Amino acid sequence: MSERWSTNDVWALAPDASSRKAAQKVAKPASWPNRGWRAADPGTDAPGGAEVVWGECRGSGSKPYQAAAHLTGSGAPAYRCSCPSRKTPCKHVLALLYLWAEGEVAEDTGPAWVGEWLTRRASAAGPRTAGAARKTPADPEAAARRARLREERVADGLAELETWLRDQVGAGLVDSRQKGYGQWDAVAARLVDAQAGRLAEQVRALAGAAAGPDWTDRLLTEYALLHLLCTGYRRRDELPEPVRATVRARIGFPPPEPDPAAAVRDHWHVLCRHDFDADRVSGRRIWLRGRDSGRTAMLLSFAGPGRGHDASIRVGTVLDAELAFHTAENRAVVTARHAEHRAAPPPGGSVADALADHARALAADPWLEAWPVVLADVVCARDGGWWLTDPAGESLPLRSTTESGWRLFGVSAGRPVTVAGEWTPDGLRPLTAWDGQGRMVPVS
């Protein structure tokens, strides 16, 4: 059994700030005359032992809104509410979970509609499982033909990209800014046509590289990485399988499904979490590190407008779980979870340890955008920018645009702390800190 969610865990489910604000207004016991939580079966990894939290909230209509959150099983957490909101979870579910996190909800199996909803969920899970087993294409020959066609399109698109890169370097970069975004957008559009969608995003992001004070170095570096990717794909048959898988993933080929039979069971330190914008959806990276295996894992998810991310993996905990890995980028999925508990700060190292670990990761994936680091006993200080300094006097800069420096400084009050974050080409993005008493504090 896992710990009951905290109020911070509940608010992390909110799809946006307005949902949280609206939920706070109805998160009052008087608004929920009927509420309860149903106990999960013994041995289930249920937060606080609850399978489902349910409640009926007084609204403006004659009938109360029926809200519930299913916290265990496949697809959990899942939510339902009879209100007309299209957001998931809506303000009523958030408010209900907040009351439960605050201990304002007692154990109660609930009315009939709770059981009916759980029955429908169980019935719906059966066909999906059967459907998942039918992933073999109906026409393997047609699927193989489509795969060959895509490979040809990608090869053509990357050949054009190589020619364009050669032209840019040959002509010099001095006019790159004056040409504006249009030059990169046009190349990106061609790559989209070539079905190299992720590579197109990388080309479109070149505008950001051309905006900084050291833009010539950044732009030339990005061009070099693009050229390396084109060369890697052209010579993919000569590459070791892990590198070949990385090249294909960076271009935009969907990775094969991870093999659950090869899942790794470990006690995973949940180090940090970073939310980011990804075109019209929001993305979330959660970094974990195995206590026994030492392996690094990244859980990557996306949520559309009006939908919140799954918050069942909580930073600052140790998760006893089985993870199945994709073939590239340390991406993994949780195939089974057994228990979760709050934990002391994860093992950290020095600045030299972090850079050495990053160098090993960069050797395996030269296009790495972010890598998790855990620094122990570092002091946060400001000297023309924010820095973290370890006991040996070695320092790492924080990203120049971050406001996390002030938050981190406030948490540490000048004393050594443990910090987990992402090391990026622009500096360290601090995401989580543990103060002198071992308390975890988000700083992003």
PDB file of C-alpha atoms in Angstrom, residues 171-440:
ATOM      1  CA  ALA A 171      27.734  30.728 -47.339  1.00  0.00           C
ATOM      2  CA  GLY A 172      28.513  31.647 -43.733  1.00  0.00           C
ATOM      3  CA  LEU A 173      26.160  32.342 -40.846  1.00  0.00           C
ATOM      4  CA  VAL A 174      26.338  36.114 -40.753  1.00  0.00           C
ATOM      5  CA  ASP A 175      23.028  36.603 -42.595  1.00  0.00           C
ATOM      6  CA  SER A 176      21.167  33.832 -40.776  1.00  0.00           C
ATOM      7  CA  ARG A 177      19.338  36.166 -38.424  1.00  0.00           C
ATOM      8  CA  GLN A 178      18.289  38.550 -41.167  1.00  0.00           C
ATOM      9  CA  LYS A 179      16.671  35.720 -43.112  1.00  0.00           C
ATOM     10  CA  GLY A 180      14.191  35.263 -40.269  1.00  0.00           C
ATOM     11  CA  TYR A 181      12.200  32.260 -39.119  1.00  0.00           C
ATOM     12  CA  GLY A 182      10.927  31.508 -42.606  1.00  0.00           C
ATOM     13  CA  GLN A 183      14.111  29.744 -43.691  1.00  0.00           C
ATOM     14  CA  TRP A 184      13.886  27.187 -40.875  1.00  0.00           C
ATOM     15  CA  ASP A 185      10.125  26.794 -41.148  1.00  0.00           C
ATOM     16  CA  ALA A 186      10.454  25.932 -44.831  1.00  0.00           C
ATOM     17  CA  VAL A 187      13.042  23.240 -44.126  1.00  0.00           C
ATOM     18  CA  ALA A 188      10.929  21.903 -41.256  1.00  0.00           C
ATOM     19  CA  ALA A 189       7.861  21.715 -43.502  1.00  0.00           C
ATOM     20  CA  ARG A 190       9.796  19.631 -46.005  1.00  0.00           C
ATOM     21  CA  LEU A 191      10.833  17.253 -43.216  1.00  0.00           C
ATOM     22  CA  VAL A 192       7.214  16.915 -42.118  1.00  0.00           C
ATOM     23  CA  ASP A 193       6.360  15.898 -45.679  1.00  0.00           C
ATOM     24  CA  ALA A 194       9.204  13.384 -45.458  1.00  0.00           C
ATOM     25  CA  GLN A 195       7.620  11.922 -42.283  1.00  0.00           C
ATOM     26  CA  ALA A 196      10.538  13.024 -40.091  1.00  0.00           C
ATOM     27  CA  GLY A 197       8.345  14.917 -37.656  1.00  0.00           C
ATOM     28  CA  ARG A 198      10.598  15.046 -34.629  1.00  0.00           C
ATOM     29  CA  LEU A 199      13.547  16.189 -36.721  1.00  0.00           C
ATOM     30  CA  ALA A 200      11.312  18.911 -38.144  1.00  0.00           C
ATOM     31  CA  GLU A 201      10.683  20.185 -34.615  1.00  0.00           C
ATOM     32  CA  GLN A 202      14.422  20.332 -34.018  1.00  0.00           C
ATOM     33  CA  VAL A 203      14.918  22.383 -37.193  1.00  0.00           C
ATOM     34  CA  ARG A 204      12.080  24.719 -36.246  1.00  0.00           C
ATOM     35  CA  ALA A 205      13.760  25.265 -32.868  1.00  0.00           C
ATOM     36  CA  LEU A 206      16.866  26.654 -34.588  1.00  0.00           C
ATOM     37  CA  ALA A 207      15.272  30.074 -34.307  1.00  0.00           C
ATOM     38  CA  GLY A 208      15.859  29.868 -30.556  1.00  0.00           C
ATOM     39  CA  ALA A 209      19.506  28.990 -31.038  1.00  0.00           C
ATOM     40  CA  ALA A 210      19.905  32.089 -33.219  1.00  0.00           C
ATOM     41  CA  ALA A 211      18.453  34.389 -30.569  1.00  0.00           C
ATOM     42  CA  GLY A 212      21.096  34.283 -27.830  1.00  0.00           C
ATOM     43  CA  PRO A 213      24.231  36.393 -27.425  1.00  0.00           C
ATOM     44  CA  ASP A 214      26.489  33.508 -28.502  1.00  0.00           C
ATOM     45  CA  TRP A 215      24.201  32.620 -31.367  1.00  0.00           C
ATOM     46  CA  THR A 216      26.876  31.802 -33.938  1.00  0.00           C
ATOM     47  CA  ASP A 217      28.404  29.105 -31.735  1.00  0.00           C
ATOM     48  CA  ARG A 218      24.982  27.726 -30.824  1.00  0.00           C
ATOM     49  CA  LEU A 219      23.726  27.711 -34.377  1.00  0.00           C
ATOM     50  CA  LEU A 220      26.860  26.060 -35.714  1.00  0.00           C
ATOM     51  CA  THR A 221      26.633  23.440 -32.960  1.00  0.00           C
ATOM     52  CA  GLU A 222      23.010  22.694 -33.848  1.00  0.00           C
ATOM     53  CA  TYR A 223      23.896  22.431 -37.536  1.00  0.00           C
ATOM     54  CA  ALA A 224      26.673  19.986 -36.645  1.00  0.00           C
ATOM     55  CA  LEU A 225      24.282  17.834 -34.613  1.00  0.00           C
ATOM     56  CA  LEU A 226      21.789  17.800 -37.476  1.00  0.00           C
ATOM     57  CA  HIS A 227      24.526  16.783 -39.881  1.00  0.00           C
ATOM     58  CA  LEU A 228      25.580  14.026 -37.479  1.00  0.00           C
ATOM     59  CA  LEU A 229      22.006  12.764 -37.373  1.00  0.00           C
ATOM     60  CA  CYS A 230      21.762  12.733 -41.167  1.00  0.00           C
ATOM     61  CA  THR A 231      25.047  10.841 -41.394  1.00  0.00           C
ATOM     62  CA  GLY A 232      23.911   8.403 -38.724  1.00  0.00           C
ATOM     63  CA  TYR A 233      20.730   7.595 -40.611  1.00  0.00           C
ATOM     64  CA  ARG A 234      22.574   7.240 -43.926  1.00  0.00           C
ATOM     65  CA  ARG A 235      24.978   4.772 -42.272  1.00  0.00           C
ATOM     66  CA  ARG A 236      22.427   3.197 -39.948  1.00  0.00           C
ATOM     67  CA  ASP A 237      23.239  -0.330 -41.019  1.00  0.00           C
ATOM     68  CA  GLU A 238      26.788   0.111 -39.691  1.00  0.00           C
ATOM     69  CA  LEU A 239      25.694   1.337 -36.243  1.00  0.00           C
ATOM     70  CA  PRO A 240      25.325  -0.710 -33.064  1.00  0.00           C
ATOM     71  CA  GLU A 241      21.676  -1.406 -32.324  1.00  0.00           C
ATOM     72  CA  PRO A 242      21.340   1.066 -29.384  1.00  0.00           C
ATOM     73  CA  VAL A 243      22.774   3.927 -31.457  1.00  0.00           C
ATOM     74  CA  ARG A 244      20.655   2.986 -34.473  1.00  0.00           C
ATOM     75  CA  ALA A 245      17.562   3.022 -32.270  1.00  0.00           C
ATOM     76  CA  THR A 246      18.534   6.444 -30.930  1.00  0.00           C
ATOM     77  CA  VAL A 247      19.008   7.847 -34.436  1.00  0.00           C
ATOM     78  CA  ARG A 248      15.613   6.580 -35.536  1.00  0.00           C
ATOM     79  CA  ALA A 249      13.923   7.932 -32.414  1.00  0.00           C
ATOM     80  CA  ARG A 250      15.492  11.370 -32.909  1.00  0.00           C
ATOM     81  CA  ILE A 251      14.223  11.472 -36.480  1.00  0.00           C
ATOM     82  CA  GLY A 252      10.706  10.597 -35.444  1.00  0.00           C
ATOM     83  CA  PHE A 253      10.221   6.903 -36.077  1.00  0.00           C
ATOM     84  CA  PRO A 254       7.901   5.490 -33.420  1.00  0.00           C
ATOM     85  CA  PRO A 255       9.810   3.181 -31.081  1.00  0.00           C
ATOM     86  CA  PRO A 256       8.738  -0.436 -30.799  1.00  0.00           C
ATOM     87  CA  GLU A 257       6.708  -1.290 -27.750  1.00  0.00           C
ATOM     88  CA  PRO A 258       8.882  -2.250 -24.768  1.00  0.00           C
ATOM     89  CA  ASP A 259       8.952  -5.896 -23.838  1.00  0.00           C
ATOM     90  CA  PRO A 260       7.190  -6.428 -20.481  1.00  0.00           C
ATOM     91  CA  ALA A 261       9.005  -9.734 -20.085  1.00  0.00           C
ATOM     92  CA  ALA A 262      12.291  -7.801 -19.903  1.00  0.00           C
ATOM     93  CA  ALA A 263      11.033  -5.366 -17.267  1.00  0.00           C
ATOM     94  CA  VAL A 264      13.469  -4.391 -14.530  1.00  0.00           C
ATOM     95  CA  ARG A 265      12.236  -4.530 -10.966  1.00  0.00           C
ATOM     96  CA  ASP A 266      13.990  -2.158  -8.623  1.00  0.00           C
ATOM     97  CA  HIS A 267      13.375   0.394  -5.922  1.00  0.00           C
ATOM     98  CA  TRP A 268      13.305   3.538  -8.052  1.00  0.00           C
ATOM     99  CA  HIS A 269      14.158   6.908  -6.585  1.00  0.00           C
ATOM    100  CA  VAL A 270      11.785   9.418  -8.186  1.00  0.00           C
ATOM    101  CA  LEU A 271      14.236  12.287  -8.591  1.00  0.00           C
ATOM    102  CA  CYS A 272      12.506  15.147 -10.335  1.00  0.00           C
ATOM    103  CA  ARG A 273       9.851  16.204 -12.807  1.00  0.00           C
ATOM    104  CA  HIS A 274       9.838  18.767 -15.607  1.00  0.00           C
ATOM    105  CA  ASP A 275       6.726  19.983 -17.439  1.00  0.00           C
ATOM    106  CA  PHE A 276       7.145  21.595 -20.839  1.00  0.00           C
ATOM    107  CA  ASP A 277       5.166  22.846 -23.793  1.00  0.00           C
ATOM    108  CA  ALA A 278       5.148  20.615 -26.855  1.00  0.00           C
ATOM    109  CA  ASP A 279       3.313  22.366 -29.676  1.00  0.00           C
ATOM    110  CA  ARG A 280      -0.388  22.166 -28.730  1.00  0.00           C
ATOM    111  CA  VAL A 281      -0.011  19.746 -25.850  1.00  0.00           C
ATOM    112  CA  SER A 282       1.922  19.730 -22.608  1.00  0.00           C
ATOM    113  CA  GLY A 283       4.681  17.235 -21.925  1.00  0.00           C
ATOM    114  CA  ARG A 284       6.077  15.832 -18.699  1.00  0.00           C
ATOM    115  CA  ARG A 285       9.404  14.135 -18.010  1.00  0.00           C
ATOM    116  CA  ILE A 286       9.864  12.220 -14.760  1.00  0.00           C
ATOM    117  CA  TRP A 287      13.353  10.945 -13.979  1.00  0.00           C
ATOM    118  CA  LEU A 288      13.972   7.857 -11.875  1.00  0.00           C
ATOM    119  CA  ARG A 289      17.117   6.036 -10.819  1.00  0.00           C
ATOM    120  CA  GLY A 290      17.284   2.443  -9.635  1.00  0.00           C
ATOM    121  CA  ARG A 291      18.553   1.954  -6.108  1.00  0.00           C
ATOM    122  CA  ASP A 292      20.078  -1.428  -6.892  1.00  0.00           C
ATOM    123  CA  SER A 293      20.598  -1.335 -10.673  1.00  0.00           C
ATOM    124  CA  GLY A 294      21.770   2.282 -10.830  1.00  0.00           C
ATOM    125  CA  ARG A 295      19.832   2.525 -14.080  1.00  0.00           C
ATOM    126  CA  THR A 296      18.306   5.822 -15.186  1.00  0.00           C
ATOM    127  CA  ALA A 297      14.737   5.869 -16.505  1.00  0.00           C
ATOM    128  CA  MET A 298      12.585   8.583 -18.026  1.00  0.00           C
ATOM    129  CA  LEU A 299       8.803   8.435 -17.950  1.00  0.00           C
ATOM    130  CA  LEU A 300       7.488  10.656 -20.739  1.00  0.00           C
ATOM    131  CA  SER A 301       3.853  11.634 -21.104  1.00  0.00           C
ATOM    132  CA  PHE A 302       1.745  14.194 -22.924  1.00  0.00           C
ATOM    133  CA  ALA A 303      -1.624  15.716 -22.122  1.00  0.00           C
ATOM    134  CA  GLY A 304      -3.957  17.568 -24.438  1.00  0.00           C
ATOM    135  CA  PRO A 305      -5.669  20.884 -23.660  1.00  0.00           C
ATOM    136  CA  GLY A 306      -7.897  20.679 -20.592  1.00  0.00           C
ATOM    137  CA  ARG A 307      -6.399  17.416 -19.387  1.00  0.00           C
ATOM    138  CA  GLY A 308      -4.092  16.915 -16.444  1.00  0.00           C
ATOM    139  CA  HIS A 309      -1.087  14.631 -16.284  1.00  0.00           C
ATOM    140  CA  ASP A 310      -1.013  11.397 -14.374  1.00  0.00           C
ATOM    141  CA  ALA A 311       0.368  12.301 -10.958  1.00  0.00           C
ATOM    142  CA  SER A 312       0.607   8.778  -9.577  1.00  0.00           C
ATOM    143  CA  ILE A 313       4.440   8.853  -9.754  1.00  0.00           C
ATOM    144  CA  ARG A 314       5.446  11.286  -7.048  1.00  0.00           C
ATOM    145  CA  VAL A 315       8.770  13.028  -6.702  1.00  0.00           C
ATOM    146  CA  GLY A 316      10.578  12.357  -3.450  1.00  0.00           C
ATOM    147  CA  THR A 317       9.371   8.777  -3.132  1.00  0.00           C
ATOM    148  CA  VAL A 318      10.923   5.386  -3.701  1.00  0.00           C
ATOM    149  CA  LEU A 319       8.794   3.263  -6.001  1.00  0.00           C
ATOM    150  CA  ASP A 320       9.053  -0.508  -5.857  1.00  0.00           C
ATOM    151  CA  ALA A 321       8.074  -1.233  -9.444  1.00  0.00           C
ATOM    152  CA  GLU A 322       8.861  -3.020 -12.676  1.00  0.00           C
ATOM    153  CA  LEU A 323       9.877  -0.841 -15.621  1.00  0.00           C
ATOM    154  CA  ALA A 324      10.024  -1.926 -19.246  1.00  0.00           C
ATOM    155  CA  PHE A 325      12.449   0.100 -21.347  1.00  0.00           C
ATOM    156  CA  HIS A 326      12.183   1.340 -24.892  1.00  0.00           C
ATOM    157  CA  THR A 327      15.225   0.813 -27.068  1.00  0.00           C
ATOM    158  CA  ALA A 328      16.376   4.442 -26.914  1.00  0.00           C
ATOM    159  CA  GLU A 329      16.613   7.539 -24.744  1.00  0.00           C
ATOM    160  CA  ASN A 330      16.144   5.668 -21.451  1.00  0.00           C
ATOM    161  CA  ARG A 331      12.380   5.880 -21.940  1.00  0.00           C
ATOM    162  CA  ALA A 332      10.433   3.425 -19.861  1.00  0.00           C
ATOM    163  CA  VAL A 333       6.921   2.538 -18.812  1.00  0.00           C
ATOM    164  CA  VAL A 334       5.732   1.151 -15.496  1.00  0.00           C
ATOM    165  CA  THR A 335       4.446  -2.356 -16.051  1.00  0.00           C
ATOM    166  CA  ALA A 336       3.818  -3.204 -12.401  1.00  0.00           C
ATOM    167  CA  ARG A 337       4.049  -1.305  -9.171  1.00  0.00           C
ATOM    168  CA  HIS A 338       4.242  -2.976  -5.796  1.00  0.00           C
ATOM    169  CA  ALA A 339       4.710  -0.241  -3.220  1.00  0.00           C
ATOM    170  CA  GLU A 340       5.705   3.354  -2.750  1.00  0.00           C
ATOM    171  CA  HIS A 341       6.971   5.313   0.218  1.00  0.00           C
ATOM    172  CA  ARG A 342       8.450   8.645   1.071  1.00  0.00           C
ATOM    173  CA  ALA A 343      12.207   8.500   1.284  1.00  0.00           C
ATOM    174  CA  ALA A 344      15.301  10.301   2.409  1.00  0.00           C
ATOM    175  CA  PRO A 345      17.230  12.327  -0.203  1.00  0.00           C
ATOM    176  CA  PRO A 346      18.495  10.123  -3.043  1.00  0.00           C
ATOM    177  CA  PRO A 347      22.199   9.357  -3.234  1.00  0.00           C
ATOM    178  CA  GLY A 348      24.004  12.290  -4.787  1.00  0.00           C
ATOM    179  CA  GLY A 349      27.514  13.088  -5.891  1.00  0.00           C
ATOM    180  CA  SER A 350      29.872  15.901  -6.668  1.00  0.00           C
ATOM    181  CA  VAL A 351      29.933  18.187  -9.685  1.00  0.00           C
ATOM    182  CA  ALA A 352      32.684  16.021 -11.183  1.00  0.00           C
ATOM    183  CA  ASP A 353      30.521  12.911 -10.692  1.00  0.00           C
ATOM    184  CA  ALA A 354      27.578  14.596 -12.406  1.00  0.00           C
ATOM    185  CA  LEU A 355      29.643  15.733 -15.391  1.00  0.00           C
ATOM    186  CA  ALA A 356      31.252  12.313 -15.769  1.00  0.00           C
ATOM    187  CA  ASP A 357      27.820  10.660 -15.739  1.00  0.00           C
ATOM    188  CA  HIS A 358      26.557  13.153 -18.303  1.00  0.00           C
ATOM    189  CA  ALA A 359      29.589  12.497 -20.515  1.00  0.00           C
ATOM    190  CA  ARG A 360      28.786   8.768 -20.524  1.00  0.00           C
ATOM    191  CA  ALA A 361      25.186   9.493 -21.458  1.00  0.00           C
ATOM    192  CA  LEU A 362      26.279  11.927 -24.183  1.00  0.00           C
ATOM    193  CA  ALA A 363      28.551   9.295 -25.695  1.00  0.00           C
ATOM    194  CA  ALA A 364      25.525   7.047 -26.123  1.00  0.00           C
ATOM    195  CA  ASP A 365      23.233   9.829 -27.349  1.00  0.00           C
ATOM    196  CA  PRO A 366      25.026  12.919 -28.770  1.00  0.00           C
ATOM    197  CA  TRP A 367      21.656  14.654 -29.243  1.00  0.00           C
ATOM    198  CA  LEU A 368      20.825  14.497 -25.543  1.00  0.00           C
ATOM    199  CA  GLU A 369      18.848  17.574 -24.485  1.00  0.00           C
ATOM    200  CA  ALA A 370      18.659  16.953 -20.746  1.00  0.00           C
ATOM    201  CA  TRP A 371      20.116  14.495 -18.270  1.00  0.00           C
ATOM    202  CA  PRO A 372      19.273  14.060 -14.584  1.00  0.00           C
ATOM    203  CA  VAL A 373      21.894  14.889 -12.014  1.00  0.00           C
ATOM    204  CA  VAL A 374      21.799  14.691  -8.217  1.00  0.00           C
ATOM    205  CA  LEU A 375      24.237  16.922  -6.373  1.00  0.00           C
ATOM    206  CA  ALA A 376      24.866  16.357  -2.666  1.00  0.00           C
ATOM    207  CA  ASP A 377      25.916  19.000  -0.146  1.00  0.00           C
ATOM    208  CA  VAL A 378      25.918  21.864  -2.635  1.00  0.00           C
ATOM    209  CA  VAL A 379      25.583  25.517  -1.714  1.00  0.00           C
ATOM    210  CA  CYS A 380      23.523  27.922  -3.793  1.00  0.00           C
ATOM    211  CA  ALA A 381      25.178  31.291  -4.381  1.00  0.00           C
ATOM    212  CA  ARG A 382      24.854  34.231  -6.753  1.00  0.00           C
ATOM    213  CA  ASP A 383      27.824  35.700  -8.602  1.00  0.00           C
ATOM    214  CA  GLY A 384      26.715  37.260 -11.851  1.00  0.00           C
ATOM    215  CA  GLY A 385      24.216  34.369 -12.034  1.00  0.00           C
ATOM    216  CA  TRP A 386      23.151  31.464  -9.839  1.00  0.00           C
ATOM    217  CA  TRP A 387      25.618  28.670  -9.133  1.00  0.00           C
ATOM    218  CA  LEU A 388      25.709  25.428  -7.162  1.00  0.00           C
ATOM    219  CA  THR A 389      29.066  24.723  -5.536  1.00  0.00           C
ATOM    220  CA  ASP A 390      30.088  21.384  -4.045  1.00  0.00           C
ATOM    221  CA  PRO A 391      32.449  20.841  -1.074  1.00  0.00           C
ATOM    222  CA  ALA A 392      35.424  20.531  -3.471  1.00  0.00           C
ATOM    223  CA  GLY A 393      34.763  24.042  -4.777  1.00  0.00           C
ATOM    224  CA  GLU A 394      33.528  22.891  -8.203  1.00  0.00           C
ATOM    225  CA  SER A 395      30.460  24.713  -9.504  1.00  0.00           C
ATOM    226  CA  LEU A 396      27.676  24.347 -12.048  1.00  0.00           C
ATOM    227  CA  PRO A 397      25.707  27.325 -13.374  1.00  0.00           C
ATOM    228  CA  LEU A 398      21.930  27.410 -13.206  1.00  0.00           C
ATOM    229  CA  ARG A 399      20.043  28.267 -16.370  1.00  0.00           C
ATOM    230  CA  SER A 400      20.131  32.029 -16.805  1.00  0.00           C
ATOM    231  CA  THR A 401      16.381  32.414 -17.270  1.00  0.00           C
ATOM    232  CA  THR A 402      15.401  30.390 -14.239  1.00  0.00           C
ATOM    233  CA  GLU A 403      13.701  31.834 -11.197  1.00  0.00           C
ATOM    234  CA  SER A 404      14.552  28.652  -9.375  1.00  0.00           C
ATOM    235  CA  GLY A 405      17.737  30.213  -8.030  1.00  0.00           C
ATOM    236  CA  TRP A 406      15.809  32.361  -5.612  1.00  0.00           C
ATOM    237  CA  ARG A 407      13.584  29.462  -4.581  1.00  0.00           C
ATOM    238  CA  LEU A 408      16.583  27.234  -4.076  1.00  0.00           C
ATOM    239  CA  PHE A 409      18.348  29.903  -2.101  1.00  0.00           C
ATOM    240  CA  GLY A 410      15.270  30.290   0.075  1.00  0.00           C
ATOM    241  CA  VAL A 411      15.114  26.543   0.753  1.00  0.00           C
ATOM    242  CA  SER A 412      18.790  26.252   1.591  1.00  0.00           C
ATOM    243  CA  ALA A 413      19.199  29.552   3.452  1.00  0.00           C
ATOM    244  CA  GLY A 414      22.877  29.339   2.546  1.00  0.00           C
ATOM    245  CA  ARG A 415      23.306  25.826   3.932  1.00  0.00           C
ATOM    246  CA  PRO A 416      24.291  22.699   1.944  1.00  0.00           C
ATOM    247  CA  VAL A 417      21.390  20.857   0.313  1.00  0.00           C
ATOM    248  CA  THR A 418      20.798  17.968  -2.071  1.00  0.00           C
ATOM    249  CA  VAL A 419      19.530  19.078  -5.474  1.00  0.00           C
ATOM    250  CA  ALA A 420      18.136  17.046  -8.356  1.00  0.00           C
ATOM    251  CA  GLY A 421      17.648  18.590 -11.760  1.00  0.00           C
ATOM    252  CA  GLU A 422      18.383  18.396 -15.461  1.00  0.00           C
ATOM    253  CA  TRP A 423      21.781  19.263 -16.889  1.00  0.00           C
ATOM    254  CA  THR A 424      21.218  20.998 -20.221  1.00  0.00           C
ATOM    255  CA  PRO A 425      23.339  22.892 -22.756  1.00  0.00           C
ATOM    256  CA  ASP A 426      22.128  26.112 -21.077  1.00  0.00           C
ATOM    257  CA  GLY A 427      23.041  25.098 -17.542  1.00  0.00           C
ATOM    258  CA  LEU A 428      21.408  23.203 -14.709  1.00  0.00           C
ATOM    259  CA  ARG A 429      17.634  23.288 -14.379  1.00  0.00           C
ATOM    260  CA  PRO A 430      17.052  22.658 -10.647  1.00  0.00           C
ATOM    261  CA  LEU A 431      13.787  20.840 -10.020  1.00  0.00           C
ATOM    262  CA  THR A 432      13.873  19.301  -6.553  1.00  0.00           C
ATOM    263  CA  ALA A 433      15.763  20.099  -3.359  1.00  0.00           C
ATOM    264  CA  TRP A 434      16.072  18.374  -0.013  1.00  0.00           C
ATOM    265  CA  ASP A 435      16.866  20.681   2.875  1.00  0.00           C
ATOM    266  CA  GLY A 436      19.004  19.927   5.921  1.00  0.00           C
ATOM    267  CA  GLN A 437      16.134  18.019   7.566  1.00  0.00           C
ATOM    268  CA  GLY A 438      15.680  15.837   4.492  1.00  0.00           C
ATOM    269  CA  ARG A 439      12.417  17.494   3.443  1.00  0.00           C
ATOM    270  CA  MET A 440      11.696  17.461  -0.278  1.00  0.00           C
TER     271      MET A 440
END
